[in-house]
CSV table of C-alpha atoms and ligand atoms in Angstrom, one decimal:
chain,number,residue,atom,x,y,z
A,1,UNK,CA,101.3,120.4,139.0
A,2,UNK,CA,97.7,119.5,138.5
A,3,UNK,CA,97.0,115.7,139.0
A,4,UNK,CA,93.5,113.9,138.8
A,5,UNK,CA,93.3,110.5,140.7
A,6,UNK,CA,90.5,108.3,139.8
A,7,UNK,CA,89.0,106.2,142.8
A,8,UNK,CA,87.5,106.7,146.3
A,9,UNK,CA,89.0,104.1,148.5
A,10,UNK,CA,91.8,103.6,151.0
A,11,UNK,CA,94.4,103.0,148.2
A,12,UNK,CA,93.4,106.2,146.5
A,13,UNK,CA,93.6,108.0,150.0
A,14,UNK,CA,97.0,106.5,150.3
A,15,UNK,CA,98.1,107.5,146.6
A,16,UNK,CA,97.1,111.1,147.1
A,17,UNK,CA,98.8,111.2,150.6
A,18,UNK,CA,101.9,110.1,148.7
A,19,UNK,CA,101.6,112.6,146.2
A,20,UNK,CA,101.0,115.5,148.6
A,21,UNK,CA,103.8,114.3,150.8
A,22,UNK,CA,106.4,114.4,147.9
A,23,UNK,CA,105.1,117.5,146.2
A,24,UNK,CA,103.0,119.6,148.8
A,25,UNK,CA,102.3,122.3,146.3
A,26,UNK,CA,100.7,119.8,143.7
A,27,UNK,CA,97.2,120.6,143.1
A,28,UNK,CA,95.1,117.2,143.4
A,29,UNK,CA,91.7,116.5,142.0
A,30,UNK,CA,89.9,113.2,143.0
A,31,UNK,CA,87.0,111.6,141.1
A,32,UNK,CA,84.7,110.3,142.8
A,33,UNK,CA,86.5,110.8,145.8
A,34,UNK,CA,85.5,110.8,149.5
A,35,UNK,CA,85.0,113.2,152.2
A,36,UNK,CA,88.4,112.2,153.8
A,37,UNK,CA,90.0,112.4,150.2
A,38,UNK,CA,88.4,115.9,149.8
A,39,UNK,CA,90.7,117.3,152.7
A,40,UNK,CA,93.6,116.7,150.3
A,41,UNK,CA,92.0,117.0,146.8
A,42,UNK,CA,89.5,118.8,145.0
A,43,UNK,CA,86.2,117.1,143.8
A,44,UNK,CA,85.4,116.9,140.3
A,45,UNK,CA,82.0,116.9,138.9
A,46,UNK,CA,81.9,114.2,136.2
A,47,UNK,CA,79.7,111.3,135.1
A,48,UNK,CA,82.1,109.5,132.9
A,49,UNK,CA,85.3,109.3,131.0
A,50,UNK,CA,84.3,112.0,128.5
A,51,UNK,CA,83.5,114.6,131.2
A,52,UNK,CA,86.5,113.8,133.1
A,53,UNK,CA,88.7,114.2,129.8
A,54,UNK,CA,87.0,117.7,129.3
A,55,UNK,CA,87.6,118.5,132.9
A,56,UNK,CA,91.2,117.8,132.5
A,57,UNK,CA,91.5,119.7,129.5
A,58,UNK,CA,89.7,122.8,130.9
A,59,UNK,CA,91.8,122.8,134.2
A,60,UNK,CA,95.2,121.9,132.5
A,61,UNK,CA,95.7,118.6,134.3
A,62,UNK,CA,99.0,117.2,133.5
A,63,UNK,CA,98.8,113.7,134.9
A,64,UNK,CA,95.7,111.3,135.5
A,65,UNK,CA,96.4,108.4,137.9
A,66,UNK,CA,93.9,105.5,137.9
A,67,UNK,CA,93.9,104.3,141.3
A,68,UNK,CA,91.2,101.8,140.6
A,69,UNK,CA,90.7,99.6,137.5
A,70,UNK,CA,87.0,100.0,136.4
A,71,UNK,CA,87.6,103.0,134.3
A,72,UNK,CA,90.8,101.4,132.4
A,73,UNK,CA,88.2,99.1,130.7
A,74,UNK,CA,84.9,101.0,130.7
A,75,UNK,CA,83.8,102.5,127.2
A,76,UNK,CA,86.7,103.5,125.1
A,77,UNK,CA,89.2,103.2,128.3
A,78,UNK,CA,90.5,105.8,130.8
A,79,UNK,CA,94.2,105.7,129.5
A,80,UNK,CA,93.3,105.5,125.9
A,81,UNK,CA,91.1,108.5,126.2
A,82,UNK,CA,93.8,110.3,127.9
A,83,UNK,CA,96.2,109.3,125.1
A,84,UNK,CA,93.9,110.9,122.7
A,85,UNK,CA,93.8,114.1,124.6
A,86,UNK,CA,97.4,114.2,125.1
A,87,UNK,CA,97.2,113.8,129.2
A,88,UNK,CA,99.9,111.6,130.5
A,89,UNK,CA,98.0,108.6,132.4
A,90,UNK,CA,99.4,106.4,135.1
A,91,UNK,CA,97.3,103.4,134.3
A,92,UNK,CA,97.4,101.0,131.2
A,93,UNK,CA,95.1,101.2,128.0
A,94,UNK,CA,92.2,99.1,127.9
A,95,UNK,CA,93.7,96.4,125.5
A,96,UNK,CA,96.5,95.8,128.2
A,97,UNK,CA,94.0,96.1,131.1
A,98,UNK,CA,92.5,92.7,129.8
A,99,UNK,CA,95.2,91.0,131.9
A,100,UNK,CA,93.0,92.0,135.1
A,101,UNK,CA,89.5,92.1,133.4
A,102,UNK,CA,89.8,88.5,131.8
A,103,UNK,CA,91.3,85.7,133.4
A,104,UNK,CA,91.0,83.6,130.4
A,105,UNK,CA,93.1,86.3,128.5
A,106,UNK,CA,95.7,86.5,131.4
A,107,UNK,CA,96.0,82.7,131.0
A,108,UNK,CA,96.6,82.6,127.5
A,109,UNK,CA,99.2,85.4,128.0
A,110,UNK,CA,101.0,83.7,130.5
A,111,UNK,CA,101.0,80.3,128.6
A,112,UNK,CA,102.2,82.1,125.4
A,113,UNK,CA,105.1,83.9,127.2
A,114,UNK,CA,106.0,80.8,129.4
A,115,UNK,CA,105.2,82.5,132.6
A,116,UNK,CA,104.5,80.0,135.6
A,117,UNK,CA,101.1,79.7,136.6
A,118,UNK,CA,98.5,76.8,137.4
A,119,UNK,CA,97.1,74.5,134.8
A,120,UNK,CA,93.5,75.3,133.8
A,121,UNK,CA,90.5,74.5,131.7
A,122,UNK,CA,87.7,77.1,130.8
A,123,UNK,CA,84.2,75.8,130.8
A,124,UNK,CA,80.7,77.1,129.8
A,125,UNK,CA,78.5,74.6,131.9
A,126,UNK,CA,78.4,72.4,134.9
A,127,UNK,CA,79.0,69.2,133.1
A,128,UNK,CA,82.1,70.5,131.7
A,129,UNK,CA,83.3,71.7,134.9
A,130,UNK,CA,82.8,68.6,136.5
A,131,UNK,CA,84.7,67.1,134.0
A,132,UNK,CA,87.5,69.4,134.2
A,133,UNK,CA,87.7,68.9,137.9
A,134,UNK,CA,87.8,65.1,137.5
A,135,UNK,CA,87.5,64.2,140.9
A,136,UNK,CA,90.5,66.2,142.0
A,137,UNK,CA,90.4,68.3,145.3
A,138,UNK,CA,91.1,71.0,146.6
A,139,UNK,CA,90.3,72.5,143.2
A,140,UNK,CA,90.0,76.3,142.3
A,141,UNK,CA,87.1,77.7,140.6
A,142,UNK,CA,87.2,81.2,139.1
A,143,UNK,CA,84.2,83.1,137.4
A,144,UNK,CA,85.7,85.1,134.3
A,145,UNK,CA,84.1,88.3,134.9
A,146,UNK,CA,83.4,91.2,137.4
A,147,UNK,CA,82.2,89.5,140.7
A,148,UNK,CA,83.2,92.1,143.3
A,149,UNK,CA,86.2,89.8,144.5
A,150,UNK,CA,83.4,86.8,145.3
A,151,UNK,CA,84.3,85.0,142.1
A,152,UNK,CA,86.9,82.8,143.3
A,153,UNK,CA,86.4,79.6,145.3
A,154,UNK,CA,89.1,77.3,146.6
A,155,UNK,CA,87.1,74.0,147.2
A,156,UNK,CA,88.3,71.1,149.5
A,157,UNK,CA,85.7,68.8,148.3
A,158,UNK,CA,83.1,67.9,145.9
A,159,UNK,CA,80.2,69.5,148.0
A,160,UNK,CA,81.7,72.8,148.2
A,161,UNK,CA,82.7,72.8,144.3
A,162,UNK,CA,79.0,71.7,143.6
A,163,UNK,CA,77.5,74.5,145.7
A,164,UNK,CA,79.8,77.2,143.8
A,165,UNK,CA,79.1,75.7,140.3
A,166,UNK,CA,75.5,75.6,141.1
A,167,UNK,CA,75.5,79.6,142.2
A,168,UNK,CA,77.9,80.5,139.4
A,169,UNK,CA,76.8,78.3,136.4
A,170,UNK,CA,73.1,77.4,137.2
A,171,UNK,CA,71.7,80.4,139.3
A,172,UNK,CA,74.1,82.8,137.4
A,173,UNK,CA,74.8,85.0,140.4
A,174,UNK,CA,77.4,86.9,138.8
A,175,UNK,CA,75.4,86.9,135.2
A,176,UNK,CA,76.6,85.5,132.0
A,177,UNK,CA,80.2,84.4,131.7
A,178,UNK,CA,82.7,81.3,131.8
A,179,UNK,CA,84.4,79.7,134.4
A,180,UNK,CA,88.1,78.6,134.9
A,181,UNK,CA,88.8,75.4,136.8
A,182,UNK,CA,92.4,75.8,138.1
A,183,UNK,CA,94.9,73.8,139.4
A,184,UNK,CA,95.3,74.1,143.4
A,185,UNK,CA,98.7,75.9,144.1
A,186,UNK,CA,100.2,75.5,147.6
A,187,UNK,CA,102.4,77.8,149.4
A,188,UNK,CA,102.8,81.2,151.0
A,189,UNK,CA,101.3,84.2,148.9
A,190,UNK,CA,103.0,87.5,148.1
A,191,UNK,CA,102.1,90.5,146.2
A,192,UNK,CA,104.6,92.0,143.9
A,193,UNK,CA,104.1,95.6,142.4
A,194,UNK,CA,106.0,96.8,139.5
A,195,UNK,CA,105.9,100.4,138.1
A,196,UNK,CA,106.0,99.7,134.3
A,197,UNK,CA,106.5,102.0,131.4
A,198,UNK,CA,106.9,100.5,128.1
A,199,UNK,CA,110.0,98.1,128.3
A,200,UNK,CA,111.2,99.6,131.6
A,201,UNK,CA,110.2,98.4,135.2
A,202,UNK,CA,110.8,98.9,138.7
A,203,UNK,CA,110.0,96.4,141.3
A,204,UNK,CA,108.6,97.9,144.7
A,205,UNK,CA,108.7,96.6,148.2
A,206,UNK,CA,106.5,93.4,148.3
A,207,UNK,CA,103.6,92.8,150.4
A,208,UNK,CA,101.3,90.2,152.0
A,209,UNK,CA,97.5,90.9,152.2
A,210,UNK,CA,95.0,89.2,154.4
A,211,UNK,CA,91.7,88.5,152.6
A,212,UNK,CA,89.7,86.4,155.4
A,213,UNK,CA,87.6,88.2,157.8
A,214,UNK,CA,88.8,86.0,160.9
A,215,UNK,CA,92.0,85.3,162.7
A,216,UNK,CA,94.2,82.7,161.5
A,217,UNK,CA,92.7,83.0,157.8
A,218,UNK,CA,89.3,81.9,159.1
A,219,UNK,CA,85.8,82.9,157.7
A,220,UNK,CA,84.7,84.6,154.5
A,221,UNK,CA,86.9,86.3,152.0
A,222,UNK,CA,86.8,90.1,152.2
A,223,UNK,CA,88.2,92.9,150.1
A,224,UNK,CA,91.3,92.7,152.5
A,225,UNK,CA,91.5,93.2,156.2
A,226,UNK,CA,95.1,94.3,156.5
A,227,UNK,CA,98.5,94.0,154.6
A,228,UNK,CA,102.3,93.9,155.6
A,229,UNK,CA,105.2,95.3,153.6
A,230,UNK,CA,109.0,95.0,154.1
A,231,UNK,CA,111.9,94.6,151.7
A,232,UNK,CA,112.9,91.9,154.0
A,233,UNK,CA,110.2,89.5,152.6
A,234,UNK,CA,112.4,89.3,149.8
A,235,UNK,CA,114.5,86.5,151.4
A,236,UNK,CA,117.5,85.2,149.9
A,237,UNK,CA,117.4,85.2,146.0
A,238,UNK,CA,113.6,85.5,146.0
A,239,UNK,CA,113.5,89.0,144.3
A,240,UNK,CA,115.8,87.9,141.5
A,241,UNK,CA,113.8,84.8,140.9
A,242,UNK,CA,110.7,86.7,140.7
A,243,UNK,CA,112.0,89.3,138.2
A,244,UNK,CA,113.6,86.7,135.9
A,245,UNK,CA,110.7,84.3,135.9
A,246,UNK,CA,107.6,86.5,136.4
A,247,UNK,CA,108.4,90.3,136.2
A,248,UNK,CA,110.7,90.4,133.2
A,249,UNK,CA,108.9,87.8,131.0
A,250,UNK,CA,105.6,89.7,131.5
A,251,UNK,CA,107.0,93.0,130.6
A,252,UNK,CA,108.7,91.7,127.4
A,253,UNK,CA,105.5,89.7,126.5
A,254,UNK,CA,103.6,92.9,126.7
A,255,UNK,CA,105.9,94.5,124.2
A,256,UNK,CA,106.0,91.4,122.1
A,257,UNK,CA,102.2,91.6,121.9
A,258,UNK,CA,102.0,95.2,121.2
A,259,UNK,CA,100.4,96.0,124.5
A,260,UNK,CA,102.0,99.4,125.6
A,261,UNK,CA,101.6,99.4,129.5
A,262,UNK,CA,102.2,102.3,131.8
A,263,UNK,CA,101.1,102.2,135.6
A,264,UNK,CA,101.3,99.8,138.5
A,265,UNK,CA,101.2,96.2,137.7
A,266,UNK,CA,100.4,93.7,140.5
A,267,UNK,CA,101.4,90.1,140.6
A,268,UNK,CA,99.3,88.0,142.9
A,269,UNK,CA,101.9,85.1,143.5
A,270,UNK,CA,102.0,81.7,145.1
A,271,UNK,CA,105.4,80.6,146.4
A,272,UNK,CA,105.3,77.1,145.5
A,273,UNK,CA,108.0,74.4,145.9
A,274,UNK,CA,108.6,74.7,142.3
A,275,UNK,CA,108.9,78.4,142.1
A,276,UNK,CA,106.7,81.6,142.1
A,277,UNK,CA,103.5,80.9,140.0
A,278,UNK,CA,101.1,83.5,139.1
A,279,UNK,CA,97.5,83.5,140.6
A,280,UNK,CA,96.4,86.8,139.2
A,281,UNK,CA,97.5,90.1,137.5
A,282,UNK,CA,95.9,93.4,138.4
A,283,UNK,CA,96.5,96.6,136.4
A,284,UNK,CA,96.6,98.8,139.4
A,285,UNK,CA,98.1,99.0,143.0
A,286,UNK,CA,96.6,96.6,145.5
A,287,UNK,CA,94.2,97.4,148.2
A,288,UNK,CA,95.0,97.3,151.0
A,289,UNK,CA,98.8,96.7,150.0
A,290,UNK,CA,99.1,100.3,148.8
A,291,UNK,CA,98.2,101.5,152.2
A,292,UNK,CA,101.2,99.4,153.6
A,293,UNK,CA,103.7,99.9,150.8
A,294,UNK,CA,103.3,103.7,150.1
A,295,UNK,CA,104.3,104.7,153.6
A,296,UNK,CA,107.6,103.0,153.0
A,297,UNK,CA,108.5,105.1,149.8
A,298,UNK,CA,110.9,107.9,150.2
A,299,UNK,CA,111.9,110.4,147.4
A,300,UNK,CA,109.9,111.9,144.7
A,301,UNK,CA,107.1,109.7,144.4
A,302,UNK,CA,105.0,112.2,142.3
A,303,UNK,CA,107.8,112.7,139.7
A,304,UNK,CA,108.3,109.0,139.7
A,305,UNK,CA,104.9,108.3,138.5
A,306,UNK,CA,104.7,111.2,136.3
A,307,UNK,CA,107.8,110.4,134.4
A,308,UNK,CA,106.4,106.8,134.1
A,309,UNK,CA,103.4,108.1,132.6
A,310,UNK,CA,105.2,110.1,130.0
A,311,UNK,CA,107.3,107.0,129.0
A,312,UNK,CA,110.5,107.6,130.9
A,313,UNK,CA,110.5,105.4,134.1
A,314,UNK,CA,113.1,106.9,136.5
A,315,UNK,CA,113.6,104.3,139.3
A,316,UNK,CA,116.4,106.5,141.0
A,317,UNK,CA,113.5,108.8,142.0
A,318,UNK,CA,112.4,106.6,144.8
A,319,UNK,CA,113.6,104.5,147.5
A,320,UNK,CA,112.1,102.0,150.2
A,321,UNK,CA,112.5,102.7,153.8
A,322,UNK,CA,114.0,99.9,155.8
A,323,UNK,CA,111.9,97.7,158.3
A,324,UNK,CA,108.3,96.9,158.4
A,325,UNK,CA,104.8,98.6,157.7
A,326,UNK,CA,101.7,97.2,158.8
A,327,UNK,CA,98.2,97.9,157.6
A,328,UNK,CA,95.2,97.0,159.9
A,329,UNK,CA,91.9,97.3,158.5
A,330,UNK,CA,88.7,98.0,160.6
A,331,UNK,CA,85.5,97.1,158.9
A,332,UNK,CA,81.8,97.8,159.9
A,333,UNK,CA,79.3,95.6,161.5
A,334,UNK,CA,77.9,93.0,159.2
A,335,UNK,CA,80.8,93.1,156.8
A,336,UNK,CA,81.5,91.2,154.4
A,337,UNK,CA,77.7,90.2,153.7
A,338,UNK,CA,76.6,93.6,153.9
A,339,UNK,CA,77.7,96.7,156.1
A,340,UNK,CA,76.5,99.1,158.5
A,341,UNK,CA,76.4,103.0,157.9
A,342,UNK,CA,76.4,105.9,160.3
A,343,UNK,CA,78.2,104.6,163.2
A,344,UNK,CA,80.3,107.4,164.4
A,345,UNK,CA,84.0,107.1,164.6
A,346,UNK,CA,85.9,108.3,167.5
A,347,UNK,CA,89.5,108.8,168.4
A,348,UNK,CA,90.8,109.6,164.8
A,349,UNK,CA,92.7,112.8,166.4
A,350,UNK,CA,94.6,110.9,168.7
A,351,UNK,CA,96.8,109.1,166.5
A,352,UNK,CA,100.2,110.0,166.9
A,353,UNK,CA,102.4,107.1,165.7
A,354,UNK,CA,100.4,105.9,162.8
A,355,UNK,CA,98.3,107.1,159.8
A,356,UNK,CA,94.9,106.5,158.9
A,357,UNK,CA,93.5,105.9,155.2
A,358,UNK,CA,89.9,106.3,155.1
A,359,UNK,CA,88.1,103.6,152.8
A,360,UNK,CA,84.4,103.8,153.6
A,361,UNK,CA,83.8,106.8,156.0
A,362,UNK,CA,81.5,110.1,155.4
A,363,UNK,CA,80.9,113.1,157.6
A,364,UNK,CA,77.8,113.1,159.1
A,365,UNK,CA,75.3,116.2,159.8
A,366,UNK,CA,77.5,117.2,162.7
A,367,UNK,CA,80.8,117.0,160.7
A,368,UNK,CA,82.0,113.7,162.4
A,369,UNK,CA,83.3,110.9,160.5
A,370,UNK,CA,81.1,107.7,160.5
A,371,UNK,CA,81.0,104.4,158.7
A,372,UNK,CA,79.8,104.4,155.2
A,373,UNK,CA,80.8,101.1,153.7
A,374,UNK,CA,82.4,97.6,154.5
A,375,UNK,CA,85.8,98.4,155.1
A,376,UNK,CA,86.0,101.6,157.1
A,377,UNK,CA,89.6,102.7,157.5
A,378,UNK,CA,93.2,101.2,157.7
A,379,UNK,CA,95.6,102.4,160.4
A,380,UNK,CA,99.2,102.0,159.1
A,381,UNK,CA,102.3,102.0,161.5
A,382,UNK,CA,106.0,101.5,160.7
A,383,UNK,CA,108.6,99.8,162.8
A,384,UNK,CA,112.3,98.5,162.7
A,385,UNK,CA,111.0,95.0,163.1
A,386,UNK,CA,107.9,93.2,162.3
A,387,UNK,CA,107.1,93.0,166.0
A,388,UNK,CA,107.8,96.6,166.7
A,389,UNK,CA,105.3,97.6,163.8
A,390,UNK,CA,102.4,95.0,165.0
A,391,UNK,CA,102.8,96.5,168.5
A,392,UNK,CA,102.5,100.0,167.2
A,393,UNK,CA,99.7,99.5,164.7
A,394,UNK,CA,97.5,97.6,167.3
A,395,UNK,CA,98.3,100.3,170.1
A,396,UNK,CA,97.3,103.1,167.7
A,397,UNK,CA,94.3,101.2,166.4
A,398,UNK,CA,93.1,100.8,170.2
A,399,UNK,CA,92.6,104.5,170.2
A,400,UNK,CA,90.0,104.6,167.3
A,401,UNK,CA,86.7,102.8,167.5
A,402,UNK,CA,83.0,102.8,166.3
A,403,UNK,CA,80.2,100.6,167.2
A,404,UNK,CA,80.3,97.0,165.4
A,405,UNK,CA,84.1,97.3,164.7
A,406,UNK,CA,85.4,94.3,163.4
A,407,UNK,CA,89.2,93.7,162.9
A,408,UNK,CA,91.6,91.0,163.0
A,409,UNK,CA,94.1,90.4,165.9
A,410,UNK,CA,96.9,88.7,164.0
A,411,UNK,CA,97.8,91.0,161.0
A,412,UNK,CA,101.4,91.0,160.7
A,413,UNK,CA,101.8,87.8,162.7
A,414,UNK,CA,99.7,85.1,161.1
A,415,UNK,CA,101.4,83.8,157.9
A,416,UNK,CA,104.8,84.5,159.1
A,417,UNK,CA,106.6,81.2,160.1
B,501,LIG,P1,92.4,85.4,143.0
B,501,LIG,O1,91.3,86.7,142.9
B,501,LIG,O2,92.6,84.9,141.8
B,501,LIG,O3,93.7,86.2,143.4
B,501,LIG,O4,91.9,84.6,143.9
B,501,LIG,C1,92.0,85.0,145.4
B,501,LIG,C2,92.4,83.9,146.4
B,501,LIG,O5,92.2,82.5,146.1
B,501,LIG,C3,93.9,84.0,146.3
B,501,LIG,O6,94.4,85.3,147.0
B,501,LIG,C4,94.3,82.7,146.7
B,501,LIG,O7,94.6,82.8,148.3
B,501,LIG,C5,93.3,81.8,146.3
B,501,LIG,N1,93.7,81.1,144.8
B,501,LIG,C6,93.5,81.7,143.7
B,501,LIG,N2,94.0,80.8,142.8
B,501,LIG,C7,94.6,79.7,143.4
B,501,LIG,C8,95.0,78.5,143.2
B,501,LIG,N3,95.4,78.3,141.9
B,501,LIG,N4,95.5,77.6,144.0
B,501,LIG,C9,95.4,77.9,145.3
B,501,LIG,N5,94.9,79.1,145.8
B,501,LIG,C10,94.3,79.9,144.9
B,502,LIG,N1,94.5,93.2,147.8
B,502,LIG,C1,94.1,92.6,146.6
B,502,LIG,C2,93.6,93.5,145.7
B,502,LIG,O1,94.0,94.6,145.5
B,502,LIG,O2,93.0,92.9,144.8
């Protein structure tokens, strides 16, 4: 089978690895891809959705997988264009992808379908924002638009809120756009992924990610410094509660609203004392959660997403391994404010009990992998217990290094009782 995967990061490296492991004869193409991805997949010359579609038609590609979200909402929408061309796509059409692209759309969807989430107000200017905050702290401020993961601020006090409001509504750091003032929710966070195809869904192994740069969740927000996955995180009846209050009503809501959905749907949840509540939807797998979850999948992952993309989800095609999976990210010097390129990475070939997924690497003139971005790579190890997986992932990660490397020392231990 010929498959095109859209994206270039660690998540896409993990998705392509999972495809090749379950179907070694699959011919995988990648756009835009990366040097590490091109060891598994062939590059595609394209400059947008139209040329991607022409390529897929010319090559006879049978499945398009949207790893990242940007093409889902660009121009006519990647999945919409695939549908027109008769190519099954694992990723939702533009209309449904608004669940991720517009926070206001997502909130209105959740209210309409009585799906638990924090209370909110949408404002256009700083005066209205102050009124909506009404002196209640902590408060959560979210820019409703693309902000490269920097559009959310949990503000402990007025000074922090005022600084963010200035940046977003006065200096317009992220450009034009409205702001959501949201109720602060307290509790542990969990990332839930469902494979959705029309009215059918299948809930995958849950994960927890680590967004802050420093140990104990200190320091600035990042794209993600690590993640943990295990079925054991579904303690007691948690899976049933999440399914009945969150996942099922979401899938039914999409059906009721005439928004056909095919692809992974990501639910960022806060497990509050009043039950799970949604922080956000994403219309794709999480990054770096995919790097932790996918090594836990056994069975026929490729046929699983292919049948889902054709509208016939077959949950029986995959299973989840027991135990724990831990993904530890190494980032380059200067991240997240900036990043440093060109630092040579040594030791990659000495990994024997862990995998590596590349995110920001590039081969240099000598053919060595060097840093080329903020988050450089993730090392992923599995273990029977969480402690085993933590010990293994750190022992393996210690074998690989580059100048200026930054990584957390508490992935898999922080935020677990
Ligand atoms: P988001 O991009 O909406 O997932 O927000 C990024 C992070 O901000 C989340 O992972 C949470 O840690 C935090 N956050 C978002 N919304 C809330 C909320 N309503 N209450 C508390 N923390 C939040
Ligand atoms: N791990 C968070 C995200 O993928 O958005």
